[in-house]
Amino acid sequence: MRIIMWITNSIRPLHANELCCALSIGPDDTCFDEDNRHSLEPILSVCAGLVVDNKERDLVHLVHHTAHEFFNEFHKDKREEMQQSLALTYLTYLCFDEHPARHPHPRPPRSQTKMKRPTAS
């Protein structure tokens, strides 16, 4: 159920590596244990087709937006508890000296990502 919790409560789509790392972190961890890192294949298998891997974008998501809506409705009474669990995992991760799930694809410098304003012709 933690897999579904992470996917439905994240504010943006998760990269496969981020999900695998997040599921490997416990509240009492003081460092990331590489031996405890989950691999994606068993995660997808356990979810029996509900979670899919978009290999082109390296993102994991629910198979259809209606599944996302269903789980949000089904767990609405536990939303605060789930968000606290996510927050605890985030804080635990931020306290690590090393951060294994850093996005594998570096972003271009901000100056390269700004949209250019149209000029009058």
PDB file of N, CA and C in Angstrom, residues 23-121:
ATOM      1  N   LEU A  23      10.771   3.986  -0.875  1.00  0.00           N
ATOM      2  CA  LEU A  23      10.245   2.771  -0.249  1.00  0.00           C
ATOM      3  C   LEU A  23      11.300   2.062   0.598  1.00  0.00           C
ATOM      4  N   SER A  24      12.563   2.435   0.412  1.00  0.00           N
ATOM      5  CA  SER A  24      13.657   1.794   1.145  1.00  0.00           C
ATOM      6  C   SER A  24      14.027   2.522   2.425  1.00  0.00           C
ATOM      7  N   ILE A  25      13.435   3.675   2.665  1.00  0.00           N
ATOM      8  CA  ILE A  25      13.793   4.494   3.826  1.00  0.00           C
ATOM      9  C   ILE A  25      12.809   4.263   4.956  1.00  0.00           C
ATOM     10  N   GLY A  26      13.365   3.975   6.136  1.00  0.00           N
ATOM     11  CA  GLY A  26      12.561   3.809   7.337  1.00  0.00           C
ATOM     12  C   GLY A  26      12.716   5.019   8.239  1.00  0.00           C
ATOM     13  N   PRO A  27      11.763   5.242   9.150  1.00  0.00           N
ATOM     14  CA  PRO A  27      11.799   6.447   9.990  1.00  0.00           C
ATOM     15  C   PRO A  27      13.009   6.521  10.924  1.00  0.00           C
ATOM     16  N   ASP A  28      13.623   5.400  11.241  1.00  0.00           N
ATOM     17  CA  ASP A  28      14.766   5.403  12.152  1.00  0.00           C
ATOM     18  C   ASP A  28      16.108   5.330  11.429  1.00  0.00           C
ATOM     19  N   ASP A  29      16.091   5.368  10.108  1.00  0.00           N
ATOM     20  CA  ASP A  29      17.338   5.287   9.346  1.00  0.00           C
ATOM     21  C   ASP A  29      18.171   6.547   9.553  1.00  0.00           C
ATOM     22  N   THR A  30      19.484   6.366   9.628  1.00  0.00           N
ATOM     23  CA  THR A  30      20.400   7.494   9.767  1.00  0.00           C
ATOM     24  C   THR A  30      21.245   7.676   8.511  1.00  0.00           C
ATOM     25  N   CYS A  31      21.219   6.685   7.636  1.00  0.00           N
ATOM     26  CA  CYS A  31      21.916   6.780   6.354  1.00  0.00           C
ATOM     27  C   CYS A  31      21.200   5.849   5.384  1.00  0.00           C
ATOM     28  N   PHE A  32      21.474   6.066   4.127  1.00  0.00           N
ATOM     29  CA  PHE A  32      20.827   5.235   3.123  1.00  0.00           C
ATOM     30  C   PHE A  32      21.594   3.932   2.984  1.00  0.00           C
ATOM     31  N   ASP A  33      20.880   2.822   3.110  1.00  0.00           N
ATOM     32  CA  ASP A  33      21.478   1.499   2.980  1.00  0.00           C
ATOM     33  C   ASP A  33      21.233   1.000   1.563  1.00  0.00           C
ATOM     34  N   GLU A  34      22.272   1.037   0.763  1.00  0.00           N
ATOM     35  CA  GLU A  34      22.179   0.629  -0.648  1.00  0.00           C
ATOM     36  C   GLU A  34      21.671  -0.812  -0.780  1.00  0.00           C
ATOM     37  N   ASP A  35      21.988  -1.677   0.201  1.00  0.00           N
ATOM     38  CA  ASP A  35      21.536  -3.073   0.164  1.00  0.00           C
ATOM     39  C   ASP A  35      20.032  -3.193   0.393  1.00  0.00           C
ATOM     40  N   ASN A  36      19.435  -2.156   0.940  1.00  0.00           N
ATOM     41  CA  ASN A  36      18.007  -2.169   1.240  1.00  0.00           C
ATOM     42  C   ASN A  36      17.173  -1.536   0.119  1.00  0.00           C
ATOM     43  N   ARG A  37      17.839  -1.000  -0.891  1.00  0.00           N
ATOM     44  CA  ARG A  37      17.127  -0.323  -1.981  1.00  0.00           C
ATOM     45  C   ARG A  37      16.277  -1.341  -2.753  1.00  0.00           C
ATOM     46  N   HIS A  38      15.040  -0.972  -2.973  1.00  0.00           N
ATOM     47  CA  HIS A  38      14.136  -1.821  -3.748  1.00  0.00           C
ATOM     48  C   HIS A  38      14.420  -1.640  -5.233  1.00  0.00           C
ATOM     49  N   SER A  39      14.203  -2.688  -5.978  1.00  0.00           N
ATOM     50  CA  SER A  39      14.294  -2.558  -7.429  1.00  0.00           C
ATOM     51  C   SER A  39      12.878  -2.409  -7.982  1.00  0.00           C
ATOM     52  N   LEU A  40      12.767  -1.854  -9.157  1.00  0.00           N
ATOM     53  CA  LEU A  40      11.463  -1.512  -9.711  1.00  0.00           C
ATOM     54  C   LEU A  40      10.632  -2.719 -10.120  1.00  0.00           C
ATOM     55  N   GLU A  41      11.247  -3.756 -10.642  1.00  0.00           N
ATOM     56  CA  GLU A  41      10.492  -4.903 -11.155  1.00  0.00           C
ATOM     57  C   GLU A  41       9.576  -5.533 -10.108  1.00  0.00           C
ATOM     58  N   PRO A  42      10.076  -5.820  -8.887  1.00  0.00           N
ATOM     59  CA  PRO A  42       9.155  -6.390  -7.885  1.00  0.00           C
ATOM     60  C   PRO A  42       8.044  -5.426  -7.476  1.00  0.00           C
ATOM     61  N   ILE A  43       8.350  -4.132  -7.474  1.00  0.00           N
ATOM     62  CA  ILE A  43       7.329  -3.133  -7.136  1.00  0.00           C
ATOM     63  C   ILE A  43       6.201  -3.190  -8.151  1.00  0.00           C
ATOM     64  N   LEU A  44       6.563  -3.204  -9.422  1.00  0.00           N
ATOM     65  CA  LEU A  44       5.539  -3.281 -10.470  1.00  0.00           C
ATOM     66  C   LEU A  44       4.769  -4.592 -10.393  1.00  0.00           C
ATOM     67  N   SER A  45       5.465  -5.665 -10.095  1.00  0.00           N
ATOM     68  CA  SER A  45       4.831  -6.975 -10.007  1.00  0.00           C
ATOM     69  C   SER A  45       3.811  -7.033  -8.867  1.00  0.00           C
ATOM     70  N   VAL A  46       4.176  -6.509  -7.719  1.00  0.00           N
ATOM     71  CA  VAL A  46       3.288  -6.510  -6.546  1.00  0.00           C
ATOM     72  C   VAL A  46       2.023  -5.712  -6.820  1.00  0.00           C
ATOM     73  N   CYS A  47       2.137  -4.688  -7.627  1.00  0.00           N
ATOM     74  CA  CYS A  47       0.987  -3.826  -7.908  1.00  0.00           C
ATOM     75  C   CYS A  47       0.065  -4.382  -8.993  1.00  0.00           C
ATOM     76  N   ALA A  48       0.397  -5.520  -9.536  1.00  0.00           N
ATOM     77  CA  ALA A  48      -0.468  -6.260 -10.458  1.00  0.00           C
ATOM     78  C   ALA A  48      -1.052  -5.404 -11.579  1.00  0.00           C
ATOM     79  N   GLY A  49      -0.223  -4.587 -12.192  1.00  0.00           N
ATOM     80  CA  GLY A  49      -0.671  -3.799 -13.329  1.00  0.00           C
ATOM     81  C   GLY A  49      -1.246  -2.440 -13.002  1.00  0.00           C
ATOM     82  N   LEU A  50      -1.431  -2.124 -11.725  1.00  0.00           N
ATOM     83  CA  LEU A  50      -1.953  -0.805 -11.364  1.00  0.00           C
ATOM     84  C   LEU A  50      -0.917   0.294 -11.539  1.00  0.00           C
ATOM     85  N   VAL A  51       0.352  -0.060 -11.341  1.00  0.00           N
ATOM     86  CA  VAL A  51       1.444   0.898 -11.472  1.00  0.00           C
ATOM     87  C   VAL A  51       2.238   0.539 -12.721  1.00  0.00           C
ATOM     88  N   VAL A  52       2.514   1.553 -13.520  1.00  0.00           N
ATOM     89  CA  VAL A  52       3.268   1.326 -14.751  1.00  0.00           C
ATOM     90  C   VAL A  52       4.507   2.212 -14.766  1.00  0.00           C
ATOM     91  N   ASP A  53       5.471   1.759 -15.539  1.00  0.00           N
ATOM     92  CA  ASP A  53       6.738   2.455 -15.697  1.00  0.00           C
ATOM     93  C   ASP A  53       6.778   3.068 -17.087  1.00  0.00           C
ATOM     94  N   ASN A  54       6.816   4.384 -17.147  1.00  0.00           N
ATOM     95  CA  ASN A  54       6.961   5.080 -18.417  1.00  0.00           C
ATOM     96  C   ASN A  54       8.457   5.193 -18.679  1.00  0.00           C
ATOM     97  N   LYS A  55       8.993   4.244 -19.412  1.00  0.00           N
ATOM     98  CA  LYS A  55      10.437   4.170 -19.632  1.00  0.00           C
ATOM     99  C   LYS A  55      10.988   5.374 -20.394  1.00  0.00           C
ATOM    100  N   GLU A  56      10.196   5.950 -21.289  1.00  0.00           N
ATOM    101  CA  GLU A  56      10.659   7.110 -22.052  1.00  0.00           C
ATOM    102  C   GLU A  56      10.960   8.293 -21.147  1.00  0.00           C
ATOM    103  N   ARG A  57      10.122   8.499 -20.148  1.00  0.00           N
ATOM    104  CA  ARG A  57      10.286   9.644 -19.250  1.00  0.00           C
ATOM    105  C   ARG A  57      10.857   9.231 -17.896  1.00  0.00           C
ATOM    106  N   ASP A  58      11.064   7.915 -17.694  1.00  0.00           N
ATOM    107  CA  ASP A  58      11.571   7.386 -16.428  1.00  0.00           C
ATOM    108  C   ASP A  58      10.660   7.755 -15.261  1.00  0.00           C
ATOM    109  N   LEU A  59       9.353   7.664 -15.465  1.00  0.00           N
ATOM    110  CA  LEU A  59       8.375   7.982 -14.434  1.00  0.00           C
ATOM    111  C   LEU A  59       7.522   6.764 -14.127  1.00  0.00           C
ATOM    112  N   VAL A  60       7.060   6.689 -12.893  1.00  0.00           N
ATOM    113  CA  VAL A  60       6.096   5.649 -12.514  1.00  0.00           C
ATOM    114  C   VAL A  60       4.783   6.348 -12.177  1.00  0.00           C
ATOM    115  N   HIS A  61       3.682   5.728 -12.559  1.00  0.00           N
ATOM    116  CA  HIS A  61       2.373   6.316 -12.306  1.00  0.00           C
ATOM    117  C   HIS A  61       1.327   5.215 -12.327  1.00  0.00           C
ATOM    118  N   LEU A  62       0.137   5.557 -11.888  1.00  0.00           N
ATOM    119  CA  LEU A  62      -0.965   4.602 -11.954  1.00  0.00           C
ATOM    120  C   LEU A  62      -1.373   4.434 -13.408  1.00  0.00           C
ATOM    121  N   VAL A  63      -1.918   3.287 -13.707  1.00  0.00           N
ATOM    122  CA  VAL A  63      -2.213   2.906 -15.075  1.00  0.00           C
ATOM    123  C   VAL A  63      -3.201   3.855 -15.754  1.00  0.00           C
ATOM    124  N   HIS A  64      -4.086   4.478 -14.981  1.00  0.00           N
ATOM    125  CA  HIS A  64      -5.100   5.357 -15.556  1.00  0.00           C
ATOM    126  C   HIS A  64      -5.505   6.388 -14.510  1.00  0.00           C
ATOM    127  N   HIS A  65      -5.911   7.555 -14.955  1.00  0.00           N
ATOM    128  CA  HIS A  65      -6.288   8.610 -14.008  1.00  0.00           C
ATOM    129  C   HIS A  65      -7.464   8.197 -13.129  1.00  0.00           C
ATOM    130  N   THR A  66      -8.322   7.296 -13.601  1.00  0.00           N
ATOM    131  CA  THR A  66      -9.451   6.848 -12.777  1.00  0.00           C
ATOM    132  C   THR A  66      -8.967   6.016 -11.586  1.00  0.00           C
ATOM    133  N   ALA A  67      -7.849   5.311 -11.756  1.00  0.00           N
ATOM    134  CA  ALA A  67      -7.274   4.576 -10.623  1.00  0.00           C
ATOM    135  C   ALA A  67      -6.779   5.565  -9.575  1.00  0.00           C
ATOM    136  N   HIS A  68      -6.175   6.646 -10.034  1.00  0.00           N
ATOM    137  CA  HIS A  68      -5.696   7.696  -9.127  1.00  0.00           C
ATOM    138  C   HIS A  68      -6.878   8.292  -8.356  1.00  0.00           C
ATOM    139  N   GLU A  69      -7.950   8.606  -9.070  1.00  0.00           N
ATOM    140  CA  GLU A  69      -9.151   9.154  -8.440  1.00  0.00           C
ATOM    141  C   GLU A  69      -9.741   8.175  -7.440  1.00  0.00           C
ATOM    142  N   PHE A  70      -9.785   6.891  -7.791  1.00  0.00           N
ATOM    143  CA  PHE A  70     -10.334   5.872  -6.898  1.00  0.00           C
ATOM    144  C   PHE A  70      -9.539   5.831  -5.595  1.00  0.00           C
ATOM    145  N   PHE A  71      -8.219   5.750  -5.684  1.00  0.00           N
ATOM    146  CA  PHE A  71      -7.410   5.652  -4.469  1.00  0.00           C
ATOM    147  C   PHE A  71      -7.478   6.931  -3.636  1.00  0.00           C
ATOM    148  N   ASN A  72      -7.572   8.082  -4.279  1.00  0.00           N
ATOM    149  CA  ASN A  72      -7.735   9.327  -3.517  1.00  0.00           C
ATOM    150  C   ASN A  72      -9.045   9.319  -2.744  1.00  0.00           C
ATOM    151  N   GLU A  73     -10.111   8.856  -3.384  1.00  0.00           N
ATOM    152  CA  GLU A  73     -11.411   8.788  -2.713  1.00  0.00           C
ATOM    153  C   GLU A  73     -11.420   7.708  -1.633  1.00  0.00           C
ATOM    154  N   PHE A  74     -10.854   6.560  -1.949  1.00  0.00           N
ATOM    155  CA  PHE A  74     -10.832   5.421  -1.029  1.00  0.00           C
ATOM    156  C   PHE A  74     -10.048   5.746   0.244  1.00  0.00           C
ATOM    157  N   HIS A  75      -8.988   6.542   0.133  1.00  0.00           N
ATOM    158  CA  HIS A  75      -8.127   6.845   1.274  1.00  0.00           C
ATOM    159  C   HIS A  75      -8.312   8.250   1.832  1.00  0.00           C
ATOM    160  N   LYS A  76      -9.406   8.916   1.472  1.00  0.00           N
ATOM    161  CA  LYS A  76      -9.546  10.312   1.883  1.00  0.00           C
ATOM    162  C   LYS A  76      -9.547  10.478   3.404  1.00  0.00           C
ATOM    163  N   ASP A  77     -10.020   9.497   4.152  1.00  0.00           N
ATOM    164  CA  ASP A  77     -10.020   9.606   5.604  1.00  0.00           C
ATOM    165  C   ASP A  77      -8.629   9.370   6.206  1.00  0.00           C
ATOM    166  N   LYS A  78      -7.699   8.860   5.405  1.00  0.00           N
ATOM    167  CA  LYS A  78      -6.333   8.615   5.878  1.00  0.00           C
ATOM    168  C   LYS A  78      -5.320   9.567   5.245  1.00  0.00           C
ATOM    169  N   ARG A  79      -5.802  10.572   4.528  1.00  0.00           N
ATOM    170  CA  ARG A  79      -4.902  11.464   3.797  1.00  0.00           C
ATOM    171  C   ARG A  79      -3.879  12.141   4.713  1.00  0.00           C
ATOM    172  N   GLU A  80      -4.318  12.669   5.838  1.00  0.00           N
ATOM    173  CA  GLU A  80      -3.396  13.360   6.747  1.00  0.00           C
ATOM    174  C   GLU A  80      -2.331  12.397   7.276  1.00  0.00           C
ATOM    175  N   GLU A  81      -2.738  11.204   7.642  1.00  0.00           N
ATOM    176  CA  GLU A  81      -1.796  10.186   8.131  1.00  0.00           C
ATOM    177  C   GLU A  81      -0.772   9.823   7.034  1.00  0.00           C
ATOM    178  N   MET A  82      -1.238   9.679   5.806  1.00  0.00           N
ATOM    179  CA  MET A  82      -0.330   9.340   4.710  1.00  0.00           C
ATOM    180  C   MET A  82       0.630  10.489   4.424  1.00  0.00           C
ATOM    181  N   GLN A  83       0.146  11.726   4.466  1.00  0.00           N
ATOM    182  CA  GLN A  83       1.011  12.866   4.216  1.00  0.00           C
ATOM    183  C   GLN A  83       2.059  13.016   5.320  1.00  0.00           C
ATOM    184  N   GLN A  84       1.688  12.688   6.547  1.00  0.00           N
ATOM    185  CA  GLN A  84       2.663  12.713   7.637  1.00  0.00           C
ATOM    186  C   GLN A  84       3.739  11.646   7.421  1.00  0.00           C
ATOM    187  N   SER A  85       3.334  10.491   6.950  1.00  0.00           N
ATOM    188  CA  SER A  85       4.289   9.430   6.663  1.00  0.00           C
ATOM    189  C   SER A  85       5.261   9.842   5.562  1.00  0.00           C
ATOM    190  N   LEU A  86       4.742  10.469   4.507  1.00  0.00           N
ATOM    191  CA  LEU A  86       5.595  10.969   3.428  1.00  0.00           C
ATOM    192  C   LEU A  86       6.546  12.035   3.955  1.00  0.00           C
ATOM    193  N   ALA A  87       6.027  12.950   4.758  1.00  0.00           N
ATOM    194  CA  ALA A  87       6.859  14.027   5.303  1.00  0.00           C
ATOM    195  C   ALA A  87       7.975  13.463   6.175  1.00  0.00           C
ATOM    196  N   LEU A  88       7.673  12.466   6.979  1.00  0.00           N
ATOM    197  CA  LEU A  88       8.694  11.845   7.819  1.00  0.00           C
ATOM    198  C   LEU A  88       9.784  11.203   6.964  1.00  0.00           C
ATOM    199  N   THR A  89       9.390  10.556   5.881  1.00  0.00           N
ATOM    200  CA  THR A  89      10.374   9.952   4.983  1.00  0.00           C
ATOM    201  C   THR A  89      11.220  11.034   4.321  1.00  0.00           C
ATOM    202  N   TYR A  90      10.591  12.111   3.866  1.00  0.00           N
ATOM    203  CA  TYR A  90      11.337  13.226   3.260  1.00  0.00           C
ATOM    204  C   TYR A  90      12.356  13.793   4.246  1.00  0.00           C
ATOM    205  N   LEU A  91      11.923  14.038   5.480  1.00  0.00           N
ATOM    206  CA  LEU A  91      12.824  14.609   6.480  1.00  0.00           C
ATOM    207  C   LEU A  91      13.968  13.657   6.821  1.00  0.00           C
ATOM    208  N   THR A  92      13.661  12.386   6.902  1.00  0.00           N
ATOM    209  CA  THR A  92      14.705  11.389   7.152  1.00  0.00           C
ATOM    210  C   THR A  92      15.724  11.428   6.025  1.00  0.00           C
ATOM    211  N   TYR A  93      15.240  11.468   4.802  1.00  0.00           N
ATOM    212  CA  TYR A  93      16.109  11.518   3.620  1.00  0.00           C
ATOM    213  C   TYR A  93      16.992  12.760   3.635  1.00  0.00           C
ATOM    214  N   LEU A  94      16.409  13.903   3.972  1.00  0.00           N
ATOM    215  CA  LEU A  94      17.167  15.151   3.974  1.00  0.00           C
ATOM    216  C   LEU A  94      18.266  15.173   5.034  1.00  0.00           C
ATOM    217  N   CYS A  95      18.118  14.349   6.061  1.00  0.00           N
ATOM    218  CA  CYS A  95      19.133  14.281   7.119  1.00  0.00           C
ATOM    219  C   CYS A  95      20.311  13.378   6.748  1.00  0.00           C
ATOM    220  N   PHE A  96      20.188  12.626   5.670  1.00  0.00           N
ATOM    221  CA  PHE A  96      21.298  11.764   5.233  1.00  0.00           C
ATOM    222  C   PHE A  96      22.443  12.632   4.728  1.00  0.00           C
ATOM    223  N   ASP A  97      23.670  12.137   4.943  1.00  0.00           N
ATOM    224  CA  ASP A  97      24.844  12.838   4.406  1.00  0.00           C
ATOM    225  C   ASP A  97      24.908  12.707   2.894  1.00  0.00           C
ATOM    226  N   GLU A  98      24.486  11.554   2.366  1.00  0.00           N
ATOM    227  CA  GLU A  98      24.478  11.323   0.930  1.00  0.00           C
ATOM    228  C   GLU A  98      23.045  11.062   0.494  1.00  0.00           C
ATOM    229  N   HIS A  99      22.714  11.511  -0.695  1.00  0.00           N
ATOM    230  CA  HIS A  99      21.349  11.400  -1.204  1.00  0.00           C
ATOM    231  C   HIS A  99      21.355  10.611  -2.507  1.00  0.00           C
ATOM    232  N   PRO A 100      21.043   9.322  -2.443  1.00  0.00           N
ATOM    233  CA  PRO A 100      21.154   8.449  -3.615  1.00  0.00           C
ATOM    234  C   PRO A 100      20.161   8.714  -4.729  1.00  0.00           C
ATOM    235  N   ALA A 101      19.026   9.305  -4.442  1.00  0.00           N
ATOM    236  CA  ALA A 101      17.981   9.426  -5.465  1.00  0.00           C
ATOM    237  C   ALA A 101      18.021  10.759  -6.191  1.00  0.00           C
ATOM    238  N   ARG A 102      19.117  11.458  -6.113  1.00  0.00           N
ATOM    239  CA  ARG A 102      19.202  12.707  -6.862  1.00  0.00           C
ATOM    240  C   ARG A 102      18.825  12.410  -8.311  1.00  0.00           C
ATOM    241  N   HIS A 103      18.117  13.319  -8.886  1.00  0.00           N
ATOM    242  CA  HIS A 103      17.636  13.109 -10.255  1.00  0.00           C
ATOM    243  C   HIS A 103      18.815  12.764 -11.158  1.00  0.00           C
ATOM    244  N   PRO A 104      18.746  11.647 -11.887  1.00  0.00           N
ATOM    245  CA  PRO A 104      19.875  11.201 -12.684  1.00  0.00           C
ATOM    246  C   PRO A 104      20.168  12.069 -13.903  1.00  0.00           C
ATOM    247  N   HIS A 105      19.220  12.894 -14.288  1.00  0.00           N
ATOM    248  CA  HIS A 105      19.412  13.732 -15.461  1.00  0.00           C
ATOM    249  C   HIS A 105      19.541  15.178 -14.992  1.00  0.00           C
ATOM    250  N   PRO A 106      20.742  15.748 -15.037  1.00  0.00           N
ATOM    251  CA  PRO A 106      20.889  17.116 -14.551  1.00  0.00           C
ATOM    252  C   PRO A 106      20.049  18.091 -15.365  1.00  0.00           C
ATOM    253  N   ARG A 107      19.491  19.031 -14.676  1.00  0.00           N
ATOM    254  CA  ARG A 107      18.686  20.045 -15.345  1.00  0.00           C
ATOM    255  C   ARG A 107      19.623  21.091 -15.952  1.00  0.00           C
ATOM    256  N   PRO A 108      19.213  21.700 -17.051  1.00  0.00           N
ATOM    257  CA  PRO A 108      20.038  22.768 -17.618  1.00  0.00           C
ATOM    258  C   PRO A 108      20.034  23.970 -16.686  1.00  0.00           C
ATOM    259  N   PRO A 109      21.036  24.829 -16.768  1.00  0.00           N
ATOM    260  CA  PRO A 109      21.041  26.037 -15.943  1.00  0.00           C
ATOM    261  C   PRO A 109      19.760  26.824 -16.157  1.00  0.00           C
ATOM    262  N   ARG A 110      19.330  27.507 -15.114  1.00  0.00           N
ATOM    263  CA  ARG A 110      18.061  28.234 -15.156  1.00  0.00           C
ATOM    264  C   ARG A 110      17.991  29.204 -16.333  1.00  0.00           C
ATOM    265  N   SER A 111      19.098  29.822 -16.670  1.00  0.00           N
ATOM    266  CA  SER A 111      19.087  30.788 -17.767  1.00  0.00           C
ATOM    267  C   SER A 111      18.691  30.132 -19.089  1.00  0.00           C
ATOM    268  N   GLN A 112      18.934  28.828 -19.213  1.00  0.00           N
ATOM    269  CA  GLN A 112      18.585  28.133 -20.447  1.00  0.00           C
ATOM    270  C   GLN A 112      17.133  27.677 -20.469  1.00  0.00           C
ATOM    271  N   THR A 113      16.478  27.675 -19.313  1.00  0.00           N
ATOM    272  CA  THR A 113      15.113  27.169 -19.252  1.00  0.00           C
ATOM    273  C   THR A 113      14.072  28.279 -19.266  1.00  0.00           C
ATOM    274  N   LYS A 114      14.497  29.528 -19.136  1.00  0.00           N
ATOM    275  CA  LYS A 114      13.540  30.633 -19.132  1.00  0.00           C
ATOM    276  C   LYS A 114      12.891  30.777 -20.502  1.00  0.00           C
ATOM    277  N   MET A 115      11.623  31.072 -20.469  1.00  0.00           N
ATOM    278  CA  MET A 115      10.915  31.300 -21.719  1.00  0.00           C
ATOM    279  C   MET A 115      11.264  32.703 -22.212  1.00  0.00           C
ATOM    280  N   LYS A 116      11.466  32.832 -23.484  1.00  0.00           N
ATOM    281  CA  LYS A 116      11.760  34.139 -24.052  1.00  0.00           C
ATOM    282  C   LYS A 116      10.451  34.845 -24.338  1.00  0.00           C
ATOM    283  N   ARG A 117      10.451  36.110 -24.028  1.00  0.00           N
ATOM    284  CA  ARG A 117       9.251  36.913 -24.299  1.00  0.00           C
ATOM    285  C   ARG A 117       9.152  37.203 -25.780  1.00  0.00           C
ATOM    286  N   PRO A 118       7.959  37.146 -26.312  1.00  0.00           N
ATOM    287  CA  PRO A 118       7.805  37.471 -27.736  1.00  0.00           C
ATOM    288  C   PRO A 118       8.152  38.942 -27.980  1.00  0.00           C
ATOM    289  N   THR A 119       8.760  39.185 -29.084  1.00  0.00           N
ATOM    290  CA  THR A 119       9.100  40.560 -29.446  1.00  0.00           C
ATOM    291  C   THR A 119       8.137  41.043 -30.517  1.00  0.00           C
ATOM    292  N   ALA A 120       7.895  42.320 -30.459  1.00  0.00           N
ATOM    293  CA  ALA A 120       6.985  42.903 -31.448  1.00  0.00           C
ATOM    294  C   ALA A 120       7.692  42.951 -32.792  1.00  0.00           C
ATOM    295  N   SER A 121       6.990  42.600 -33.824  1.00  0.00           N
ATOM    296  CA  SER A 121       7.593  42.590 -35.164  1.00  0.00           C
ATOM    297  C   SER A 121       7.434  43.925 -35.826  1.00  0.00           C
TER     298      SER A 121
END
